[in-house]
Coordinates of C-alpha atoms in Angstrom, one line a residue:
M1 CA 18.6 20.2 -21.8
K2 CA 18.7 22.9 -19.1
T3 CA 18.5 20.1 -16.4
K4 CA 21.5 18.3 -17.9
L5 CA 23.6 21.4 -18.1
F6 CA 22.7 22.5 -14.6
F7 CA 23.5 19.0 -13.3
L8 CA 27.0 18.9 -14.9
A9 CA 27.8 22.3 -13.4
L10 CA 26.5 21.2 -10.1
V11 CA 28.9 18.3 -9.7
G12 CA 31.9 20.7 -9.7
V13 CA 30.3 23.5 -7.6
L14 CA 29.0 21.2 -4.9
M15 CA 32.0 18.8 -4.7
F16 CA 32.9 20.0 -1.3
A17 CA 30.0 22.2 -0.3
L18 CA 27.3 19.6 0.4
P19 CA 27.0 17.5 3.6
N20 CA 28.7 14.2 3.3
C21 CA 25.9 11.6 2.7
N22 CA 28.5 8.8 2.9
R23 CA 30.2 9.7 6.2
H24 CA 29.8 6.2 7.7
A25 CA 31.2 4.5 4.6
G26 CA 34.8 5.4 5.3
V27 CA 37.1 7.8 3.6
N28 CA 37.9 7.2 -0.1
K29 CA 41.5 7.9 -0.7
N30 CA 41.6 7.0 -4.4
K31 CA 40.6 9.2 -7.3
L32 CA 37.7 7.0 -8.3
G33 CA 36.3 7.3 -4.7
V34 CA 36.6 11.0 -4.8
R35 CA 34.8 11.3 -8.2
V36 CA 32.0 9.0 -7.0
D37 CA 31.5 10.9 -3.7
S38 CA 31.3 14.2 -5.7
F39 CA 28.7 12.7 -8.1
L40 CA 26.6 11.2 -5.3
R41 CA 26.6 14.4 -3.2
A42 CA 25.5 16.5 -6.2
Y43 CA 22.9 13.9 -7.3
N44 CA 21.4 13.6 -3.8
E45 CA 21.0 17.3 -3.4
Q46 CA 19.3 17.8 -6.7
Y47 CA 17.2 14.7 -6.2
K48 CA 15.9 16.2 -3.0
T49 CA 15.2 19.6 -4.5
L50 CA 13.3 18.3 -7.5
N51 CA 11.3 15.9 -5.3
I52 CA 10.2 18.7 -3.1
A53 CA 8.9 20.6 -6.1
A54 CA 7.1 17.5 -7.5
N55 CA 5.7 16.5 -4.1
E56 CA 4.3 20.0 -3.5
A57 CA 2.7 20.1 -6.9
Q58 CA 1.2 16.6 -6.5
W59 CA 0.0 17.5 -3.0
K60 CA -1.9 20.5 -4.3
L61 CA -3.3 18.4 -7.1
M62 CA -4.5 15.7 -4.7
T63 CA -5.9 18.0 -2.1
R64 CA -7.6 20.6 -4.2
I65 CA -9.3 19.1 -7.3
V66 CA -11.5 21.7 -9.0
E67 CA -13.6 20.6 -12.0
G68 CA -12.4 22.3 -15.2
D69 CA -9.3 23.8 -13.6
K70 CA -6.2 22.4 -15.3
T71 CA -3.7 24.6 -13.5
S72 CA -2.8 22.2 -10.7
G73 CA -2.5 19.3 -13.2
E74 CA -0.2 21.3 -15.5
L75 CA 2.0 22.3 -12.6
A76 CA 2.2 18.8 -11.3
Q77 CA 3.0 17.5 -14.7
K78 CA 5.7 20.2 -15.1
A79 CA 7.3 19.4 -11.8
S80 CA 7.2 15.6 -12.4
Q81 CA 8.7 16.2 -15.8
A82 CA 11.6 18.1 -14.3
L83 CA 12.3 15.3 -11.8
A84 CA 11.9 12.7 -14.6
D85 CA 14.4 14.6 -16.8
F86 CA 17.0 14.6 -14.1
Q87 CA 16.6 11.0 -13.1
G88 CA 16.6 9.8 -16.6
S89 CA 19.3 12.1 -18.0
A90 CA 22.0 10.5 -20.1
A91 CA 24.7 12.2 -18.0
N92 CA 23.4 10.5 -14.8
I93 CA 23.0 7.1 -16.5
N94 CA 26.4 7.2 -18.2
L95 CA 28.3 8.2 -15.0
A96 CA 26.4 5.7 -12.9
Q97 CA 27.1 2.9 -15.4
E98 CA 30.8 3.9 -15.6
F99 CA 31.2 3.8 -11.8
L100 CA 29.3 0.5 -11.4
K101 CA 31.7 -1.2 -13.8
Q102 CA 34.3 -0.6 -11.1
S103 CA 32.0 -1.5 -8.1
D104 CA 34.7 -3.7 -6.5
K105 CA 36.7 -0.6 -5.8
L106 CA 33.8 1.2 -4.1
Q107 CA 32.2 1.3 -0.7
P108 CA 29.0 -0.8 -0.4
I109 CA 26.9 2.4 0.3
Q110 CA 28.3 4.0 -2.8
V111 CA 27.3 1.0 -4.9
E112 CA 23.8 0.9 -3.4
Q113 CA 23.3 4.6 -4.3
L114 CA 24.5 4.0 -7.8
E115 CA 22.2 1.0 -8.3
H116 CA 19.3 3.1 -7.0
I117 CA 20.2 5.9 -9.5
M118 CA 20.1 3.4 -12.3
Y119 CA 16.7 2.0 -11.1
F120 CA 15.3 5.6 -10.9
A121 CA 16.5 6.2 -14.4
G122 CA 14.3 3.3 -15.6
G123 CA 11.1 5.3 -15.0
S124 CA 12.2 8.2 -17.3
P125 CA 15.2 7.4 -19.5
A126 CA 16.3 10.3 -21.7
T127 CA 16.7 7.8 -24.6
V128 CA 12.9 7.9 -24.9
S129 CA 12.1 11.4 -23.6
D130 CA 9.1 11.8 -25.9
V131 CA 7.5 8.7 -24.5
V132 CA 8.3 9.8 -20.9
A133 CA 6.6 13.2 -21.5
K134 CA 3.5 11.4 -22.9
K135 CA 3.5 9.0 -20.0
L136 CA 3.6 11.8 -17.4
K137 CA 0.8 13.7 -19.1
A138 CA -1.3 10.5 -19.4
E139 CA -0.8 9.7 -15.7
T140 CA -1.8 13.2 -14.7
D141 CA -4.9 13.2 -16.9
A142 CA -6.0 9.7 -15.7
A143 CA -5.5 10.8 -12.0
E144 CA -7.7 13.8 -12.6
K145 CA -10.4 11.6 -14.1
L146 CA -10.1 9.1 -11.2
Y147 CA -10.1 11.5 -8.3
G148 CA -12.2 14.2 -9.8
F149 CA -15.1 11.9 -10.6
E150 CA -18.5 12.7 -9.0
F151 CA -20.3 9.6 -7.7
M152 CA -24.1 9.9 -8.2
L153 CA -26.6 7.8 -6.4
D154 CA -30.4 8.3 -6.9
G155 CA -29.6 11.6 -8.6
K156 CA -27.5 12.9 -5.7
A157 CA -23.8 13.3 -5.3
V158 CA -22.2 10.9 -2.8
T159 CA -18.7 10.4 -1.4
P160 CA -16.8 7.2 -1.3
N161 CA -17.2 7.2 2.5
Q162 CA -21.0 7.3 2.0
I163 CA -20.9 4.4 -0.5
D164 CA -18.8 2.4 1.9
K165 CA -21.3 3.1 4.7
I166 CA -24.1 1.6 2.6
L167 CA -22.1 -1.5 1.7
I168 CA -21.3 -2.0 5.4
E169 CA -24.7 -1.4 6.9
E170 CA -27.5 -1.9 4.4
N171 CA -29.3 -5.3 4.3
D172 CA -31.5 -4.5 1.3
T173 CA -29.7 -6.1 -1.6
L174 CA -31.2 -3.8 -4.2
K175 CA -30.0 -0.7 -2.4
R176 CA -26.6 -2.4 -2.0
L177 CA -26.5 -3.2 -5.8
K178 CA -27.2 0.5 -6.6
A179 CA -24.4 1.7 -4.3
W180 CA -22.0 -0.9 -5.8
E181 CA -22.9 0.1 -9.3
C182 CA -22.4 3.7 -8.4
S183 CA -18.9 3.0 -7.2
K184 CA -17.9 1.4 -10.5
E185 CA -19.1 4.1 -12.9
V186 CA -15.8 5.9 -12.7
G187 CA -14.2 2.9 -14.6
K188 CA -16.1 3.8 -17.8
N189 CA -13.8 6.9 -18.1
L190 CA -10.6 4.9 -17.5
H191 CA -10.8 2.1 -20.1
K192 CA -8.8 3.9 -22.9
P193 CA -6.6 5.8 -20.4
L194 CA -5.5 2.4 -18.9
E195 CA -4.6 1.1 -22.3
D196 CA -2.5 4.2 -23.0
L197 CA -0.8 4.0 -19.6
R198 CA 0.1 0.3 -20.1
M199 CA 1.6 1.1 -23.5
L200 CA 3.5 4.2 -22.4
R201 CA 4.8 2.6 -19.2
N202 CA 6.0 -0.5 -21.0
K203 CA 7.7 1.6 -23.8
T204 CA 9.4 3.8 -21.2
I205 CA 11.3 1.1 -19.4
Q206 CA 12.0 -1.0 -22.4
G207 CA 14.6 1.7 -23.3
L208 CA 16.7 0.3 -20.5
N209 CA 16.2 -3.4 -21.4
Y210 CA 13.4 -4.3 -19.1
H211 CA 10.8 -6.7 -20.6
D212 CA 7.8 -4.7 -19.3
Y213 CA 6.8 -2.2 -16.6
F214 CA 5.8 -5.0 -14.1
S215 CA 9.2 -6.6 -14.5
Y216 CA 10.8 -3.2 -13.8
Q217 CA 8.9 -2.6 -10.6
V218 CA 9.7 -6.1 -9.4
A219 CA 13.4 -5.5 -10.0
D220 CA 13.4 -3.2 -7.0
Y221 CA 13.2 -6.4 -4.9
G222 CA 16.1 -8.0 -6.8
M223 CA 13.7 -10.4 -8.4
T224 CA 12.3 -11.3 -11.8
A225 CA 8.6 -11.1 -12.6
D226 CA 8.2 -14.9 -12.9
G227 CA 10.3 -15.3 -9.7
L228 CA 8.0 -13.0 -7.8
M229 CA 4.8 -14.7 -9.2
Y230 CA 6.2 -18.1 -8.1
D231 CA 6.8 -16.8 -4.5
L232 CA 3.4 -15.1 -4.3
R233 CA 1.6 -18.2 -5.6
T234 CA 3.5 -20.3 -3.1
I235 CA 2.4 -18.0 -0.2
N236 CA -1.2 -17.9 -1.5
D237 CA -1.2 -21.7 -1.8
E238 CA -0.1 -21.9 1.9
I239 CA -3.0 -19.7 3.1
Y240 CA -5.6 -21.1 0.6
P241 CA -7.0 -23.9 2.8
L242 CA -7.9 -21.2 5.4
Y243 CA -9.3 -18.8 2.7
R244 CA -11.4 -21.7 1.4
E245 CA -12.9 -22.2 4.8
L246 CA -13.6 -18.5 5.2
H247 CA -15.2 -18.3 1.7
T248 CA -17.5 -21.2 2.6
W249 CA -18.4 -19.6 5.9
A250 CA -19.1 -16.3 4.3
R251 CA -21.4 -17.7 1.6
Y252 CA -23.7 -19.2 4.2
E253 CA -23.5 -16.2 6.5
L254 CA -24.4 -13.8 3.8
A255 CA -27.2 -15.9 2.4
K256 CA -28.7 -16.0 5.9
R257 CA -28.2 -12.2 6.3
Y258 CA -30.0 -11.3 3.0
G259 CA -32.7 -14.0 3.3
A260 CA -31.6 -16.1 0.3
K261 CA -33.0 -19.6 0.2
H262 CA -29.6 -21.1 -0.8
A263 CA -26.0 -20.1 -0.4
P264 CA -24.6 -19.0 -3.8
D265 CA -21.7 -21.0 -5.3
Y266 CA -19.8 -17.7 -5.6
I267 CA -20.3 -14.5 -3.6
P268 CA -22.0 -11.7 -5.5
A269 CA -19.7 -8.7 -5.3
H270 CA -22.4 -6.3 -4.0
W271 CA -23.1 -8.7 -1.1
L272 CA -19.7 -7.9 0.5
P273 CA -18.9 -4.9 2.8
N274 CA -16.1 -3.7 0.5
R275 CA -16.2 -2.4 -3.0
W276 CA -13.6 -4.9 -4.2
G277 CA -14.2 -7.7 -1.8
Q278 CA -10.7 -7.2 -0.3
D279 CA -11.9 -6.9 3.3
W280 CA -14.8 -8.8 4.8
S281 CA -14.1 -8.0 8.5
E282 CA -17.3 -5.9 8.8
L283 CA -19.2 -9.2 8.6
V284 CA -18.3 -9.8 12.3
T285 CA -18.9 -7.7 15.3
V286 CA -16.9 -9.0 18.4
Q287 CA -19.0 -8.7 21.5
G288 CA -17.4 -6.4 24.0
I289 CA -15.2 -4.7 21.4
D290 CA -17.7 -2.8 19.2
L291 CA -15.3 0.1 18.7
D292 CA -17.7 2.0 16.5
N293 CA -20.2 2.2 19.3
I294 CA -17.6 2.9 21.9
I295 CA -16.2 5.9 19.9
K296 CA -19.8 7.1 19.4
E297 CA -20.8 6.7 23.0
K298 CA -17.7 8.5 24.3
K299 CA -18.3 11.2 21.7
Y300 CA -14.8 11.1 20.5
D301 CA -14.2 13.3 17.4
A302 CA -11.8 13.0 14.5
P303 CA -8.9 14.9 16.1
W304 CA -9.1 12.6 19.1
I305 CA -8.6 9.6 16.7
L306 CA -5.4 11.2 15.4
H307 CA -4.0 12.2 18.8
A308 CA -4.7 8.7 20.2
A309 CA -2.6 7.3 17.4
E310 CA 0.3 9.7 18.1
D311 CA 0.1 8.9 21.8
Y312 CA 0.5 5.2 20.9
Y313 CA 3.9 5.8 19.2
V314 CA 5.1 8.2 21.8
S315 CA 4.4 5.5 24.5
M316 CA 6.9 3.2 22.7
G317 CA 9.6 5.8 22.8
F318 CA 9.1 7.6 19.5
E319 CA 9.1 11.4 19.4
K320 CA 5.9 13.5 19.1
L321 CA 4.8 14.4 15.6
P322 CA 6.5 17.6 14.4
Q323 CA 4.3 20.7 14.3
I324 CA 4.6 20.8 10.5
F325 CA 2.6 17.5 10.4
W326 CA -0.4 19.2 12.0
D327 CA 0.1 22.5 10.1
K328 CA 0.4 21.1 6.6
S329 CA -1.5 17.7 6.5
D330 CA -5.0 17.4 5.1
L331 CA -6.6 15.1 7.6
Y332 CA -10.4 15.5 7.4
P333 CA -13.2 15.1 4.8
V334 CA -13.8 18.0 2.4
P335 CA -16.4 20.3 4.1
E336 CA -20.0 20.1 2.7
G337 CA -20.6 22.6 0.0
A338 CA -16.9 23.0 -0.8
T339 CA -16.1 23.9 -4.4
Y340 CA -13.3 21.3 -4.7
K341 CA -12.7 17.6 -4.1
K342 CA -9.7 15.7 -2.9
N343 CA -8.2 12.2 -3.1
T344 CA -9.9 10.2 -0.4
H345 CA -7.4 7.4 -0.3
A346 CA -5.4 7.6 2.9
S347 CA -1.7 8.2 2.3
A348 CA 1.5 9.4 4.1
W349 CA 3.9 11.8 2.4
H350 CA 7.6 12.5 2.9
M351 CA 7.7 15.9 1.2
D352 CA 11.4 16.8 1.5
F353 CA 13.1 13.5 2.6
D354 CA 13.6 15.3 5.9
K355 CA 11.3 17.0 8.5
D356 CA 8.3 17.8 6.3
V357 CA 6.0 14.8 6.9
R358 CA 2.3 14.9 6.1
S359 CA -0.7 12.7 5.7
L360 CA -3.7 12.9 3.4
M361 CA -6.8 11.3 5.0
S362 CA -10.5 11.9 5.5
V363 CA -10.7 10.9 9.2
V364 CA -14.1 10.5 10.8
P365 CA -14.7 9.0 14.3
N366 CA -15.1 5.3 13.6
A367 CA -13.2 2.1 14.1
R368 CA -12.0 1.9 10.5
W369 CA -10.3 5.3 10.7
Y370 CA -9.0 4.5 14.2
E371 CA -7.0 1.7 12.7
T372 CA -6.1 3.6 9.5
T373 CA -4.6 6.5 11.5
H374 CA -2.5 4.1 13.5
H375 CA -1.3 2.6 10.2
E376 CA -0.6 5.8 8.4
L377 CA 1.4 7.2 11.3
G378 CA 3.5 4.1 11.0
H379 CA 4.7 5.4 7.7
I380 CA 5.2 8.8 9.1
Y381 CA 7.4 7.5 11.9
Y382 CA 9.3 5.4 9.4
Y383 CA 10.1 8.6 7.5
M384 CA 11.2 10.4 10.6
E385 CA 13.5 7.5 11.8
Y386 CA 15.6 7.2 8.6
S387 CA 15.8 11.0 8.0
R388 CA 19.2 11.3 9.4
P389 CA 22.7 12.3 7.9
E390 CA 23.9 8.7 7.8
V391 CA 21.3 7.8 5.3
P392 CA 21.7 9.5 1.8
Y393 CA 18.5 11.0 0.3
V394 CA 18.3 8.3 -2.4
L395 CA 18.2 5.6 0.3
R396 CA 15.6 7.3 2.5
E397 CA 13.0 4.6 2.0
G398 CA 12.0 1.3 3.5
A399 CA 14.3 -1.7 3.5
N400 CA 12.0 -2.6 0.6
R401 CA 8.6 -1.2 -0.3
A402 CA 6.9 -4.0 1.6
Y403 CA 8.6 -3.0 4.9
H404 CA 6.8 0.3 4.9
E405 CA 3.4 -1.3 4.6
A406 CA 4.3 -4.2 7.0
L407 CA 5.2 -1.9 9.9
G408 CA 2.3 0.4 9.3
T409 CA -0.2 -2.5 9.3
L410 CA 1.6 -4.1 12.2
F411 CA 0.9 -1.2 14.4
G412 CA -2.7 -0.9 13.2
M413 CA -3.3 -4.6 14.0
A414 CA -1.7 -4.4 17.4
A415 CA -3.8 -1.4 18.3
M416 CA -7.0 -3.4 17.8
Q417 CA -6.1 -6.3 20.2
K418 CA -8.1 -6.6 23.4
P419 CA -5.3 -6.0 26.0
F420 CA -4.2 -2.9 24.1
L421 CA -7.8 -1.5 23.9
A422 CA -8.1 -2.1 27.7
K423 CA -4.8 -0.4 28.4
V424 CA -5.8 2.8 26.6
G425 CA -9.2 2.8 28.3
L426 CA -11.4 2.0 25.3
I427 CA -12.8 -1.2 26.8
D428 CA -13.2 -2.7 30.3
P429 CA -10.3 -5.0 30.9
N430 CA -12.8 -7.5 32.4
V431 CA -15.1 -7.5 29.5
Q432 CA -15.9 -11.0 28.1
T433 CA -15.0 -11.5 24.5
D434 CA -15.2 -14.4 22.1
T435 CA -11.6 -15.1 21.1
I436 CA -12.6 -17.2 18.1
Q437 CA -14.9 -14.4 16.9
T438 CA -12.0 -12.0 17.3
L439 CA -9.8 -14.3 15.2
L440 CA -12.5 -14.6 12.6
K441 CA -12.8 -10.9 12.3
E442 CA -9.0 -10.6 11.9
A443 CA -8.9 -13.4 9.3
L444 CA -11.6 -11.7 7.3
R445 CA -9.3 -8.7 7.2
Y446 CA -5.8 -10.1 6.8
V447 CA -6.3 -13.5 5.1
V448 CA -8.9 -12.2 2.7
A449 CA -6.7 -9.2 2.0
L450 CA -3.6 -11.4 1.4
N451 CA -5.5 -13.5 -1.1
W452 CA -6.7 -10.3 -2.9
Q453 CA -3.2 -8.8 -2.9
A454 CA -1.2 -11.8 -4.0
G455 CA -4.0 -13.1 -6.2
T456 CA -6.4 -10.8 -7.9
M457 CA -4.5 -7.5 -8.1
T458 CA -1.1 -9.0 -8.9
E459 CA -2.4 -11.6 -11.3
F460 CA -4.3 -8.9 -13.3
E461 CA -1.4 -6.4 -13.4
Y462 CA 1.0 -9.3 -14.4
E463 CA -1.2 -10.1 -17.3
L464 CA -1.8 -6.4 -18.1
Y465 CA 1.9 -5.5 -18.4
Y466 CA 3.9 -8.7 -18.8
K467 CA 1.5 -10.4 -21.2
N468 CA 0.1 -7.3 -22.8
L469 CA -3.6 -8.1 -22.1
P470 CA -5.7 -6.8 -25.0
I471 CA -8.0 -3.8 -24.3
D472 CA -11.0 -5.8 -25.4
Q473 CA -10.5 -8.3 -22.6
Y474 CA -9.8 -6.0 -19.6
N475 CA -13.2 -6.4 -17.9
R476 CA -13.8 -10.0 -18.9
R477 CA -10.3 -11.1 -17.7
W478 CA -10.7 -9.0 -14.5
W479 CA -13.8 -10.9 -13.5
E480 CA -12.4 -14.3 -14.5
I481 CA -9.4 -13.6 -12.2
V482 CA -11.7 -12.3 -9.4
Q483 CA -13.8 -15.5 -9.6
R484 CA -10.8 -17.8 -9.7
E485 CA -8.8 -16.1 -6.9
Q486 CA -11.5 -14.8 -4.6
G487 CA -14.6 -16.9 -5.4
I488 CA -16.5 -13.6 -6.1
V489 CA -18.7 -12.8 -9.2
A490 CA -20.2 -9.7 -10.6
P491 CA -23.9 -9.2 -10.0
Y492 CA -24.4 -9.6 -13.8
V493 CA -22.3 -9.9 -16.9
R494 CA -20.4 -6.6 -17.3
G495 CA -19.1 -5.9 -20.8
E496 CA -16.1 -4.1 -22.0
E497 CA -17.8 -0.7 -21.7
Y498 CA -16.8 -1.1 -18.0
C499 CA -13.3 -1.1 -16.6
D500 CA -13.9 -2.4 -13.1
A501 CA -10.2 -3.0 -12.4
A502 CA -9.4 0.7 -12.9
T503 CA -11.9 1.7 -10.1
K504 CA -9.1 0.6 -7.7
T505 CA -6.8 3.5 -7.1
H506 CA -3.6 1.6 -7.5
I507 CA -4.3 0.3 -11.0
I508 CA -4.1 3.9 -12.3
D509 CA -2.0 5.8 -9.8
D510 CA 0.3 3.3 -8.1
P511 CA 0.8 0.6 -10.7
A512 CA 2.4 -2.8 -10.7
Q513 CA 3.2 -2.7 -7.0
Y514 CA 0.2 -4.2 -5.2
Y515 CA 2.2 -7.3 -4.3
D516 CA 4.0 -4.9 -1.8
Y517 CA 0.9 -5.4 0.4
A518 CA 1.0 -9.1 0.0
L519 CA 4.6 -9.4 1.1
S520 CA 4.0 -6.8 3.8
T521 CA 1.2 -8.9 5.3
V522 CA 3.5 -11.9 5.6
L523 CA 6.3 -9.7 7.1
Q524 CA 3.8 -8.1 9.5
F525 CA 3.0 -11.4 11.1
Q526 CA 6.6 -12.4 11.2
F527 CA 7.5 -9.1 13.1
H528 CA 4.4 -9.5 15.4
D529 CA 5.3 -13.1 16.2
Y530 CA 8.8 -12.1 17.2
I531 CA 7.6 -9.2 19.3
A532 CA 5.0 -11.2 21.1
K533 CA 7.2 -14.2 21.8
N534 CA 10.6 -12.5 22.4
I535 CA 9.9 -9.1 23.8
L536 CA 6.4 -9.2 25.4
H537 CA 6.4 -12.9 26.1
Q538 CA 2.6 -12.9 25.4
N539 CA 0.3 -14.9 23.2
P540 CA 0.5 -13.3 19.7
R541 CA -3.3 -13.2 19.6
S542 CA -3.5 -11.1 22.8
T543 CA -0.8 -8.5 23.1
C544 CA -0.3 -4.9 24.3
Y545 CA 2.4 -2.8 22.7
Y546 CA 1.4 0.3 24.5
G547 CA 4.2 1.8 26.7
N548 CA 6.8 -0.8 25.8
K549 CA 10.0 0.9 24.9
E550 CA 11.8 -2.3 23.9
I551 CA 9.3 -2.6 21.0
G552 CA 10.2 0.9 20.0
K553 CA 13.9 0.0 20.0
F554 CA 13.3 -3.2 18.0
I555 CA 11.1 -1.5 15.3
G556 CA 13.1 1.8 15.4
G557 CA 16.2 -0.2 14.7
M558 CA 14.7 -1.6 11.5
M559 CA 13.4 1.9 10.5
R560 CA 16.6 3.8 11.1
V561 CA 18.6 2.0 8.4
G562 CA 16.2 3.1 5.7
G563 CA 17.2 1.5 2.4
V564 CA 20.8 0.8 3.4
G565 CA 21.7 -2.9 3.1
N566 CA 19.8 -6.0 2.0
W567 CA 16.2 -6.4 3.1
R568 CA 16.5 -10.2 3.4
S569 CA 19.6 -9.9 5.6
L570 CA 17.8 -7.4 7.8
L571 CA 14.8 -9.8 8.2
R572 CA 17.1 -12.6 9.2
E573 CA 19.1 -10.4 11.6
K574 CA 15.9 -9.1 13.3
T575 CA 13.8 -12.3 13.4
G576 CA 16.1 -15.2 12.6
Q577 CA 13.8 -16.2 9.6
D578 CA 13.5 -15.8 5.9
I579 CA 10.2 -14.6 4.5
T580 CA 7.5 -17.2 5.4
A581 CA 3.7 -17.4 6.0
K582 CA 4.2 -19.8 8.8
P583 CA 3.7 -17.3 11.7
M584 CA 0.5 -16.1 10.0
L585 CA -0.8 -19.6 9.8
D586 CA 0.2 -20.4 13.4
Y587 CA -1.7 -17.2 14.5
F588 CA -4.9 -18.4 12.9
A589 CA -4.5 -22.1 13.7
P590 CA -7.4 -22.2 16.3
L591 CA -9.7 -20.6 13.8
M592 CA -9.0 -23.2 11.2
T593 CA -10.1 -25.9 13.6
Y594 CA -13.3 -23.9 14.4
L595 CA -14.2 -23.2 10.7
K596 CA -13.8 -26.9 9.7
K597 CA -16.3 -27.8 12.4
V598 CA -18.8 -25.0 11.5
N599 CA -18.6 -25.8 7.7
E600 CA -19.1 -29.6 8.2
G601 CA -21.8 -30.7 5.9
R602 CA -21.8 -27.5 3.9
K603 CA -21.1 -27.4 0.1
Y604 CA -17.5 -26.2 -0.8
T605 CA -17.5 -24.5 -4.1
L606 CA -13.8 -23.5 -4.4
P607 CA -11.6 -26.4 -5.5
E608 CA -9.4 -28.2 -2.9
Q609 CA -6.3 -26.8 -4.6
R610 CA -5.9 -23.4 -6.2
M611 CA -5.7 -23.5 -10.0
H612 CA -3.3 -20.9 -11.4

């Protein structure tokens, strides 16, 4: 109630006091335009204020997790509740709906903001305030269970980084199995919480006439759930022939590595170098570009990794990172013996929709973190570019959610190509490398990831929310989807006492959005293809972005508009294309020819066509 009363008073007080967030939309001379401008100025300012409080509380919760201490969780829940109350208030909903009925009399940027306000309301409508409160508490409690879990291996506490190291390096399959099992133990604590979250998330948005939470999240793209699934399955079908070749190659490669007499029909999950089988790139080391050894030999430390990433962006014309980034980010692993834990999933944070940008990482000097830092700084620079007066706070976001991931991953990928690594002095420019092996390593990263993103994760969450998957089928259905989509199986039958899906951060803490990564992968290759052919005039498989200011202008131009305008129109304007996987397939065309030859005579266990 206090939030509502404060907001209504704020509209009048701030009518002329706040900066004009619509200055490039033209002057509204009618009474309706004046009312809408006043409403939007007030909303934007309060939106910013409450987000700062919520972000600061979440930041503390994610960076200082102390077992048994509920203080941070309670503060985070309180701050999130205040933001939810504001966004879902009846006053905001009613005014936005009233104005949208007369959208033909408004400026486009006003309409965009009003539509965003209505979308924001869907996450916490006042019409079901009791459900919203329960949802927020359930989310906070589940996040604490997920991030505060202590992984135990052979009676000793281990970190996710240590588990990953075993799965990347160890050839003893029994030791691998124990590490993999250790990584899944956290799911036992999340079975019932996931059911509660599904129920509360669905009930929350159904108050504004959405079918389910998955459908609500998809609406941010201007699409229906079934429409999105159709597009994703189409994209996945396009890349499936290449994935099938990679799957066949990997089965035989792994059987050889682990001394198995026969290649298994499906890949045992603990045989892969990633806990969820979403990235197989560690199966290949490209001769001449063993970045892990190079970093080790040169004795580069974690801060060097971060500053190298910053230098990359600066070379393309972007500004240096603000001092606040270095002062307030949490960039390195928790010290040994510390009395707290932290979220180990790399992330970028826009704390105040303005200058306060931070990253939460656990950087150590290796190739994986080298690429990850380049990726995360892509998000940071995106924040910095659209944080300008012409972009209202509610539109300070990517053109869509996938754009943010696409640009971050694009820069990470480009920073791993041979000409770039030579330019920055990490390898000898004359070193001999196997271009096919390079492509293979990249495909094991990007093609495998796209299959996981558009397939396993999205298919499971679609069934979870849209089809109300029963709780007694969570684990069985998860592994059925994993086998169908990825050709991977659990080491043994895992019953419903497990909840292996929930061991993936996004299922609990970033729900019904994993298709963002799938769409971003496709966009990433479209952007890269355009840059390589139209700016660099280089082979897309062998580029160097470093020092090219035109790339900075091209990418910066996309970043600066934030969420203003239509994402499809922006894509067509910048690349001349609609969204398509063709540039990605063209990129890996030489690899497809190679794999067909290598796999000749081998048994294919995935069907020729994907079965949905």
